[in-house]
């Protein structure tokens, strides 16, 4: 709170993107966690809440005749253009925000304050809800080829890897430690995904410290072991996701890529995904395009092309498709790496998992996948998202690109994902929000040291609770066993307006098919419930058909001799939940005075004879 | 002329057909006067029936004695036929070439086509100007139906009946006609019931370099203004283009002579530029290169999306003047048969909920395109694969459909029809067994005796069996004006047309089926629930006799 110089400023304008729409005056509030802008016109109160952690940059623009403008750009791609009447207010808000939006210490992050009204037990269960070890069992580990290893339980072999690792069966400790020493930051080749049907595996690691000539027997043995774990294919692919030029440059620094001559039976392949710096600049350019004021079609398309964004998305997708094809068509195992194996490698491995395995296309499956390939394998969320005031060169939209690839797939395959676009956008927002502890820290070891499981809550139970919002009404389970084979021709990639222009609601379709279908599925649930209830009631009515009544009357010896041809009528009283039949018998067969009156049948049915 | 003269080899066996995303078919190729047919003579395999009129261009290649003909169609599909035997291949290729470029309208398929269905509702009688005028009369008495053009002499591209201001006599109309390009004097296009404002359309005034004026023309359009009100003239051309037109005798309304009107210039491209744009776009869509930059730069260079944006923006402007500003509007470009009609028809879709129903949309096409004299025959003679010298081909109507699709995408619940309806109209405008889109004007259609000799597209489309395919399951009638966004991010490439043959639609079709199924199931469920409720309510209140078993 000590950073808030001024908690409330009045007469602030929120400038609209479209000049023709009038902006009104409102009040700006700064709280410990949010910036809140309140617009009060007549009877409507409009509030805009922005989490401080969602702010990417705050910029004071040159003074204008109408006031002091402040431009706030958000990591969620929201853009706030505020106009203050007094320079002083603008400066105060600016100063406060600078300190608030990028805290220096981890403890200042929202997650350490936030309590979703859960007790300790809920918290513990919440964190245990997604368990990576369970996913290994789901894949069928341990089996004859792969086993779960606890060699890294103290994070001694690799500090940025999880404590449990999937390794080829019977691989020796010496091989493991030797291989780790030959890999950048000790990130040795380990299992990412085991494809039960083909026995092919996707493994991941970092670049080898091969330099120009170095080799390592243990690393070669490690790859040999991975290859031998799959008898369906005599070779493994080694995929370096970087452009060849980048990989070559690394050789001079003692790193590099595998020499095919040193490893038996590997097929080496570059994929050409650019590094984090290129991606950061590309997004920057894309966002400039998104925030252009009334651009022409040509400005927009040229800007889109020049940003290179879709080209990068395509390069990630191409690599993912390559992996999936190798696994399901060639039945070959694949080892993937980039430089450190925590950005491009995470993108490509997780994307190929989605292509191969329908489980990861479910709401829970995507959580598992993110937890496994991103969080536990040490994608540096804190650095990449710039949670804290650290090196801006570490920030990069690597995870955003992964989410976009999933969205691109969902556009080509509208029925195979259990979730809709909003799920991806919500996850994206939560990654940057730091409201839950999942995406804080850079690796498992760091998170453990921060005691996140004790101090913060997990996002996943929260998402699951709201899953009705994220359902894809078109999801069809019957299609789930198929491997996705997307087209990667450039024209099948679209600009994701729903993400990058999320806050420009005017650009979106004015009627949402998704909303329409979601409300229909909701109605369907209610309709089915009503239907069952009504059928039950009618079932009772149906049971008391004429035959039953007749038999009853016969049993009662009310009409022993004459055929029962009464004209009758029935009445159902909902209020008393009883059924009442009024039977008027033919004159030929008048009921005796004894039998006149009301008779009660089982099931609360009554018969009145008159 | 006998078609047989053009068919040297009517039949070849062992022909292999390749189509993208479909299994190859081997079978017998037959040429008839109007069709190219390939049949495998096996069950379960689809036969190919291709109208010669649908063929835009062909290419042939030879490898040894195996010939290959690549057939590029006006609906943008590209198919490949492998034909054994060089002579056969050459014969087939030359026959296709000749049969697909027949010049005479009376040799077109619609004159030979006999429907296999019973015509219940004759499409020719569906949308007559008298009927539309009756609707208008119920709302206002300020207009009349003029017969000044009954023999098409005042304006050859106008229909015989025209709606004009009541106070303007036929003589004045003739004078105004002589002041407008092609005799297209200002006529009523749309009456906005909500506020009584109108949209008129015309061709450019023939002011020429010396600033000619025409009192009757001025009086004619002023008659549509309420006292003290100003109107807008939307010239679909840039001011520069409009200035240049003066040198050729055309021009635009001078402020001095039309003081009650404010003129706004927009920049909708002329038809020859649009044709170029279509060719470039389709070329880009068929490019199999994996370079993203190349695709985006080709898409940009084609200018197609820019054209869509400009047309929609202009239509929104016209609609805005009418609905928001409460002003009447006159729209024209040069001839008043292309960009003018794009604008007036799209503005009506924005403003008038009736145009978003199937019947209403058909009526709109009939009124604003067919009767308004859009030269379909010229514009749709060739499509994106034409390699001949361009004459007056232009995808003016396709662009209109694209714009409608953009609005439909933004308002998916406001249209009674779906995307398939628009695609079907695109196909039939370029090649059809029906004659609705034949000819360039009402006068030409009358002369060809189309209504006696041929079948109208509407006679077929409006049959319940056919309509089913075109109904939008999400439709919920809405009486509002619908304002589309024209931000570049909001305007997508119309994949249903331009990527139609470049992708497998299996997954998208499944999604559509699933959506329709959800909606259908829900309707049934609600019906069942309601009928159960009714049954029980009846049991509760009335004495209903028991059925004797």
PDB file of N, CA and C in Angstrom, chain B residues 47-105:
ATOM      1  N   UNK B  47     -20.840 -39.748 -59.705  1.00  0.00           N
ATOM      2  CA  UNK B  47     -20.530 -39.387 -61.082  1.00  0.00           C
ATOM      3  C   UNK B  47     -20.208 -37.910 -61.125  1.00  0.00           C
ATOM      4  N   UNK B  48     -19.419 -37.544 -62.109  1.00  0.00           N
ATOM      5  CA  UNK B  48     -19.149 -36.122 -62.291  1.00  0.00           C
ATOM      6  C   UNK B  48     -20.024 -35.610 -63.432  1.00  0.00           C
ATOM      7  N   UNK B  49     -20.818 -34.625 -63.158  1.00  0.00           N
ATOM      8  CA  UNK B  49     -21.598 -33.941 -64.183  1.00  0.00           C
ATOM      9  C   UNK B  49     -21.168 -32.488 -64.160  1.00  0.00           C
ATOM     10  N   UNK B  50     -20.523 -32.076 -65.194  1.00  0.00           N
ATOM     11  CA  UNK B  50     -20.025 -30.714 -65.205  1.00  0.00           C
ATOM     12  C   UNK B  50     -20.619 -29.982 -66.394  1.00  0.00           C
ATOM     13  N   UNK B  51     -21.252 -28.857 -66.114  1.00  0.00           N
ATOM     14  CA  UNK B  51     -21.793 -28.042 -67.203  1.00  0.00           C
ATOM     15  C   UNK B  51     -20.642 -27.411 -67.978  1.00  0.00           C
ATOM     16  N   UNK B  52     -20.708 -27.479 -69.271  1.00  0.00           N
ATOM     17  CA  UNK B  52     -19.665 -26.802 -70.059  1.00  0.00           C
ATOM     18  C   UNK B  52     -19.601 -25.322 -69.715  1.00  0.00           C
ATOM     19  N   UNK B  53     -20.769 -24.776 -69.432  1.00  0.00           N
ATOM     20  CA  UNK B  53     -20.822 -23.351 -69.097  1.00  0.00           C
ATOM     21  C   UNK B  53     -20.047 -23.031 -67.830  1.00  0.00           C
ATOM     22  N   UNK B  54     -19.823 -24.049 -67.015  1.00  0.00           N
ATOM     23  CA  UNK B  54     -19.083 -23.832 -65.760  1.00  0.00           C
ATOM     24  C   UNK B  54     -17.573 -23.807 -65.998  1.00  0.00           C
ATOM     25  N   UNK B  55     -17.143 -24.220 -67.185  1.00  0.00           N
ATOM     26  CA  UNK B  55     -15.693 -24.316 -67.422  1.00  0.00           C
ATOM     27  C   UNK B  55     -15.137 -22.951 -67.814  1.00  0.00           C
ATOM     28  N   UNK B  56     -14.158 -22.540 -67.044  1.00  0.00           N
ATOM     29  CA  UNK B  56     -13.573 -21.222 -67.247  1.00  0.00           C
ATOM     30  C   UNK B  56     -12.396 -21.309 -68.207  1.00  0.00           C
ATOM     31  N   UNK B  57     -11.565 -22.315 -68.016  1.00  0.00           N
ATOM     32  CA  UNK B  57     -10.453 -22.516 -68.942  1.00  0.00           C
ATOM     33  C   UNK B  57      -9.928 -23.935 -68.803  1.00  0.00           C
ATOM     34  N   UNK B  58      -9.161 -24.361 -69.800  1.00  0.00           N
ATOM     35  CA  UNK B  58      -8.586 -25.711 -69.748  1.00  0.00           C
ATOM     36  C   UNK B  58      -7.110 -25.634 -70.133  1.00  0.00           C
ATOM     37  N   UNK B  59      -6.381 -26.619 -69.639  1.00  0.00           N
ATOM     38  CA  UNK B  59      -4.973 -26.744 -70.038  1.00  0.00           C
ATOM     39  C   UNK B  59      -4.752 -28.190 -70.392  1.00  0.00           C
ATOM     40  N   UNK B  60      -3.911 -28.448 -71.371  1.00  0.00           N
ATOM     41  CA  UNK B  60      -3.612 -29.856 -71.651  1.00  0.00           C
ATOM     42  C   UNK B  60      -2.108 -30.111 -71.613  1.00  0.00           C
ATOM     43  N   UNK B  61      -1.797 -31.347 -71.194  1.00  0.00           N
ATOM     44  CA  UNK B  61      -0.391 -31.755 -71.088  1.00  0.00           C
ATOM     45  C   UNK B  61      -0.279 -33.174 -71.601  1.00  0.00           C
ATOM     46  N   UNK B  62       0.869 -33.521 -72.126  1.00  0.00           N
ATOM     47  CA  UNK B  62       1.044 -34.897 -72.582  1.00  0.00           C
ATOM     48  C   UNK B  62       2.293 -35.517 -71.989  1.00  0.00           C
ATOM     49  N   UNK B  63       2.138 -36.750 -71.545  1.00  0.00           N
ATOM     50  CA  UNK B  63       3.307 -37.542 -71.190  1.00  0.00           C
ATOM     51  C   UNK B  63       3.166 -38.818 -71.997  1.00  0.00           C
ATOM     52  N   UNK B  64       3.970 -38.956 -73.018  1.00  0.00           N
ATOM     53  CA  UNK B  64       3.814 -40.075 -73.936  1.00  0.00           C
ATOM     54  C   UNK B  64       2.454 -39.958 -74.603  1.00  0.00           C
ATOM     55  N   UNK B  65       1.695 -41.043 -74.572  1.00  0.00           N
ATOM     56  CA  UNK B  65       0.387 -40.981 -75.221  1.00  0.00           C
ATOM     57  C   UNK B  65      -0.707 -40.679 -74.205  1.00  0.00           C
ATOM     58  N   UNK B  66      -0.287 -40.489 -72.947  1.00  0.00           N
ATOM     59  CA  UNK B  66      -1.279 -40.158 -71.932  1.00  0.00           C
ATOM     60  C   UNK B  66      -1.453 -38.654 -71.878  1.00  0.00           C
ATOM     61  N   UNK B  67      -2.667 -38.265 -72.147  1.00  0.00           N
ATOM     62  CA  UNK B  67      -2.939 -36.842 -72.119  1.00  0.00           C
ATOM     63  C   UNK B  67      -3.619 -36.461 -70.818  1.00  0.00           C
ATOM     64  N   UNK B  68      -3.401 -35.238 -70.405  1.00  0.00           N
ATOM     65  CA  UNK B  68      -4.040 -34.745 -69.194  1.00  0.00           C
ATOM     66  C   UNK B  68      -4.696 -33.418 -69.509  1.00  0.00           C
ATOM     67  N   UNK B  69      -5.978 -33.317 -69.135  1.00  0.00           N
ATOM     68  CA  UNK B  69      -6.647 -32.025 -69.279  1.00  0.00           C
ATOM     69  C   UNK B  69      -6.934 -31.502 -67.884  1.00  0.00           C
ATOM     70  N   UNK B  70      -6.479 -30.294 -67.628  1.00  0.00           N
ATOM     71  CA  UNK B  70      -6.813 -29.653 -66.358  1.00  0.00           C
ATOM     72  C   UNK B  70      -7.997 -28.741 -66.638  1.00  0.00           C
ATOM     73  N   UNK B  71      -9.085 -28.983 -65.945  1.00  0.00           N
ATOM     74  CA  UNK B  71     -10.287 -28.191 -66.168  1.00  0.00           C
ATOM     75  C   UNK B  71     -10.473 -27.232 -65.001  1.00  0.00           C
ATOM     76  N   UNK B  72     -10.496 -25.956 -65.294  1.00  0.00           N
ATOM     77  CA  UNK B  72     -10.675 -24.956 -64.237  1.00  0.00           C
ATOM     78  C   UNK B  72     -12.072 -24.349 -64.370  1.00  0.00           C
ATOM     79  N   UNK B  73     -12.806 -24.425 -63.301  1.00  0.00           N
ATOM     80  CA  UNK B  73     -14.221 -24.066 -63.378  1.00  0.00           C
ATOM     81  C   UNK B  73     -14.491 -22.678 -62.826  1.00  0.00           C
ATOM     82  N   UNK B  74     -15.638 -22.172 -63.213  1.00  0.00           N
ATOM     83  CA  UNK B  74     -16.023 -20.840 -62.738  1.00  0.00           C
ATOM     84  C   UNK B  74     -16.346 -20.837 -61.258  1.00  0.00           C
ATOM     85  N   UNK B  75     -16.734 -22.004 -60.731  1.00  0.00           N
ATOM     86  CA  UNK B  75     -16.957 -22.049 -59.277  1.00  0.00           C
ATOM     87  C   UNK B  75     -15.636 -22.257 -58.536  1.00  0.00           C
ATOM     88  N   UNK B  76     -14.517 -22.125 -59.232  1.00  0.00           N
ATOM     89  CA  UNK B  76     -13.149 -22.116 -58.702  1.00  0.00           C
ATOM     90  C   UNK B  76     -12.558 -23.500 -58.458  1.00  0.00           C
ATOM     91  N   UNK B  77     -13.331 -24.529 -58.803  1.00  0.00           N
ATOM     92  CA  UNK B  77     -12.810 -25.875 -58.633  1.00  0.00           C
ATOM     93  C   UNK B  77     -11.843 -26.197 -59.780  1.00  0.00           C
ATOM     94  N   UNK B  78     -10.835 -26.985 -59.487  1.00  0.00           N
ATOM     95  CA  UNK B  78      -9.901 -27.417 -60.526  1.00  0.00           C
ATOM     96  C   UNK B  78      -9.877 -28.928 -60.514  1.00  0.00           C
ATOM     97  N   UNK B  79     -10.157 -29.543 -61.663  1.00  0.00           N
ATOM     98  CA  UNK B  79     -10.097 -30.994 -61.715  1.00  0.00           C
ATOM     99  C   UNK B  79      -9.149 -31.417 -62.832  1.00  0.00           C
ATOM    100  N   UNK B  80      -8.711 -32.661 -62.721  1.00  0.00           N
ATOM    101  CA  UNK B  80      -7.760 -33.148 -63.703  1.00  0.00           C
ATOM    102  C   UNK B  80      -8.294 -34.442 -64.305  1.00  0.00           C
ATOM    103  N   UNK B  81      -8.235 -34.530 -65.641  1.00  0.00           N
ATOM    104  CA  UNK B  81      -8.687 -35.737 -66.327  1.00  0.00           C
ATOM    105  C   UNK B  81      -7.504 -36.341 -67.065  1.00  0.00           C
ATOM    106  N   UNK B  82      -7.181 -37.587 -66.734  1.00  0.00           N
ATOM    107  CA  UNK B  82      -6.127 -38.282 -67.477  1.00  0.00           C
ATOM    108  C   UNK B  82      -6.795 -39.108 -68.559  1.00  0.00           C
ATOM    109  N   UNK B  83      -6.450 -38.824 -69.811  1.00  0.00           N
ATOM    110  CA  UNK B  83      -7.138 -39.468 -70.925  1.00  0.00           C
ATOM    111  C   UNK B  83      -6.143 -40.260 -71.755  1.00  0.00           C
ATOM    112  N   UNK B  84      -6.340 -41.580 -71.853  1.00  0.00           N
ATOM    113  CA  UNK B  84      -5.411 -42.367 -72.662  1.00  0.00           C
ATOM    114  C   UNK B  84      -5.643 -42.081 -74.142  1.00  0.00           C
ATOM    115  N   UNK B  85      -4.593 -41.943 -74.872  1.00  0.00           N
ATOM    116  CA  UNK B  85      -4.711 -41.694 -76.309  1.00  0.00           C
ATOM    117  C   UNK B  85      -4.620 -40.211 -76.632  1.00  0.00           C
ATOM    118  N   UNK B  86      -3.631 -39.875 -77.423  1.00  0.00           N
ATOM    119  CA  UNK B  86      -3.391 -38.476 -77.708  1.00  0.00           C
ATOM    120  C   UNK B  86      -4.528 -37.859 -78.529  1.00  0.00           C
ATOM    121  N   UNK B  87      -5.017 -38.629 -79.492  1.00  0.00           N
ATOM    122  CA  UNK B  87      -6.042 -38.069 -80.363  1.00  0.00           C
ATOM    123  C   UNK B  87      -7.322 -37.795 -79.584  1.00  0.00           C
ATOM    124  N   UNK B  88      -7.694 -38.789 -78.761  1.00  0.00           N
ATOM    125  CA  UNK B  88      -8.890 -38.625 -77.942  1.00  0.00           C
ATOM    126  C   UNK B  88      -8.768 -37.380 -77.057  1.00  0.00           C
ATOM    127  N   UNK B  89      -7.607 -37.265 -76.474  1.00  0.00           N
ATOM    128  CA  UNK B  89      -7.406 -36.149 -75.562  1.00  0.00           C
ATOM    129  C   UNK B  89      -7.532 -34.814 -76.298  1.00  0.00           C
ATOM    130  N   UNK B  90      -6.903 -34.744 -77.447  1.00  0.00           N
ATOM    131  CA  UNK B  90      -6.978 -33.493 -78.220  1.00  0.00           C
ATOM    132  C   UNK B  90      -8.411 -33.187 -78.622  1.00  0.00           C
ATOM    133  N   UNK B  91      -9.129 -34.232 -79.046  1.00  0.00           N
ATOM    134  CA  UNK B  91     -10.521 -34.039 -79.447  1.00  0.00           C
ATOM    135  C   UNK B  91     -11.377 -33.531 -78.288  1.00  0.00           C
ATOM    136  N   UNK B  92     -11.198 -34.218 -77.165  1.00  0.00           N
ATOM    137  CA  UNK B  92     -11.985 -33.823 -75.990  1.00  0.00           C
ATOM    138  C   UNK B  92     -11.668 -32.375 -75.618  1.00  0.00           C
ATOM    139  N   UNK B  93     -10.371 -32.081 -75.595  1.00  0.00           N
ATOM    140  CA  UNK B  93      -9.974 -30.733 -75.193  1.00  0.00           C
ATOM    141  C   UNK B  93     -10.571 -29.687 -76.126  1.00  0.00           C
ATOM    142  N   UNK B  94     -10.535 -29.952 -77.412  1.00  0.00           N
ATOM    143  CA  UNK B  94     -11.045 -28.921 -78.327  1.00  0.00           C
ATOM    144  C   UNK B  94     -12.565 -28.818 -78.246  1.00  0.00           C
ATOM    145  N   UNK B  95     -13.238 -29.972 -78.000  1.00  0.00           N
ATOM    146  CA  UNK B  95     -14.693 -29.907 -77.841  1.00  0.00           C
ATOM    147  C   UNK B  95     -15.071 -29.093 -76.609  1.00  0.00           C
ATOM    148  N   UNK B  96     -14.368 -29.370 -75.501  1.00  0.00           N
ATOM    149  CA  UNK B  96     -14.674 -28.640 -74.267  1.00  0.00           C
ATOM    150  C   UNK B  96     -14.487 -27.146 -74.498  1.00  0.00           C
ATOM    151  N   UNK B  97     -13.373 -26.845 -75.131  1.00  0.00           N
ATOM    152  CA  UNK B  97     -13.043 -25.451 -75.427  1.00  0.00           C
ATOM    153  C   UNK B  97     -14.185 -24.788 -76.206  1.00  0.00           C
ATOM    154  N   UNK B  98     -14.628 -25.487 -77.253  1.00  0.00           N
ATOM    155  CA  UNK B  98     -15.669 -24.905 -78.113  1.00  0.00           C
ATOM    156  C   UNK B  98     -17.004 -24.813 -77.382  1.00  0.00           C
ATOM    157  N   UNK B  99     -17.355 -25.899 -76.685  1.00  0.00           N
ATOM    158  CA  UNK B  99     -18.675 -25.938 -76.057  1.00  0.00           C
ATOM    159  C   UNK B  99     -18.776 -24.993 -74.862  1.00  0.00           C
ATOM    160  N   UNK B 100     -17.634 -24.713 -74.216  1.00  0.00           N
ATOM    161  CA  UNK B 100     -17.707 -23.859 -73.039  1.00  0.00           C
ATOM    162  C   UNK B 100     -17.633 -22.387 -73.393  1.00  0.00           C
ATOM    163  N   UNK B 101     -17.411 -22.103 -74.678  1.00  0.00           N
ATOM    164  CA  UNK B 101     -17.312 -20.686 -75.041  1.00  0.00           C
ATOM    165  C   UNK B 101     -18.341 -20.295 -76.091  1.00  0.00           C
ATOM    166  N   UNK B 102     -19.438 -21.030 -76.124  1.00  0.00           N
ATOM    167  CA  UNK B 102     -20.494 -20.697 -77.083  1.00  0.00           C
ATOM    168  C   UNK B 102     -21.001 -19.286 -76.802  1.00  0.00           C
ATOM    169  N   UNK B 103     -21.122 -18.513 -77.850  1.00  0.00           N
ATOM    170  CA  UNK B 103     -21.489 -17.117 -77.648  1.00  0.00           C
ATOM    171  C   UNK B 103     -22.992 -16.904 -77.545  1.00  0.00           C
ATOM    172  N   UNK B 104     -23.732 -17.720 -78.270  1.00  0.00           N
ATOM    173  CA  UNK B 104     -25.164 -17.463 -78.373  1.00  0.00           C
ATOM    174  C   UNK B 104     -25.906 -17.863 -77.099  1.00  0.00           C
ATOM    175  N   UNK B 105     -26.677 -16.940 -76.574  1.00  0.00           N
ATOM    176  CA  UNK B 105     -27.421 -17.204 -75.347  1.00  0.00           C
ATOM    177  C   UNK B 105     -28.432 -18.328 -75.560  1.00  0.00           C
TER     178      UNK B 105
END
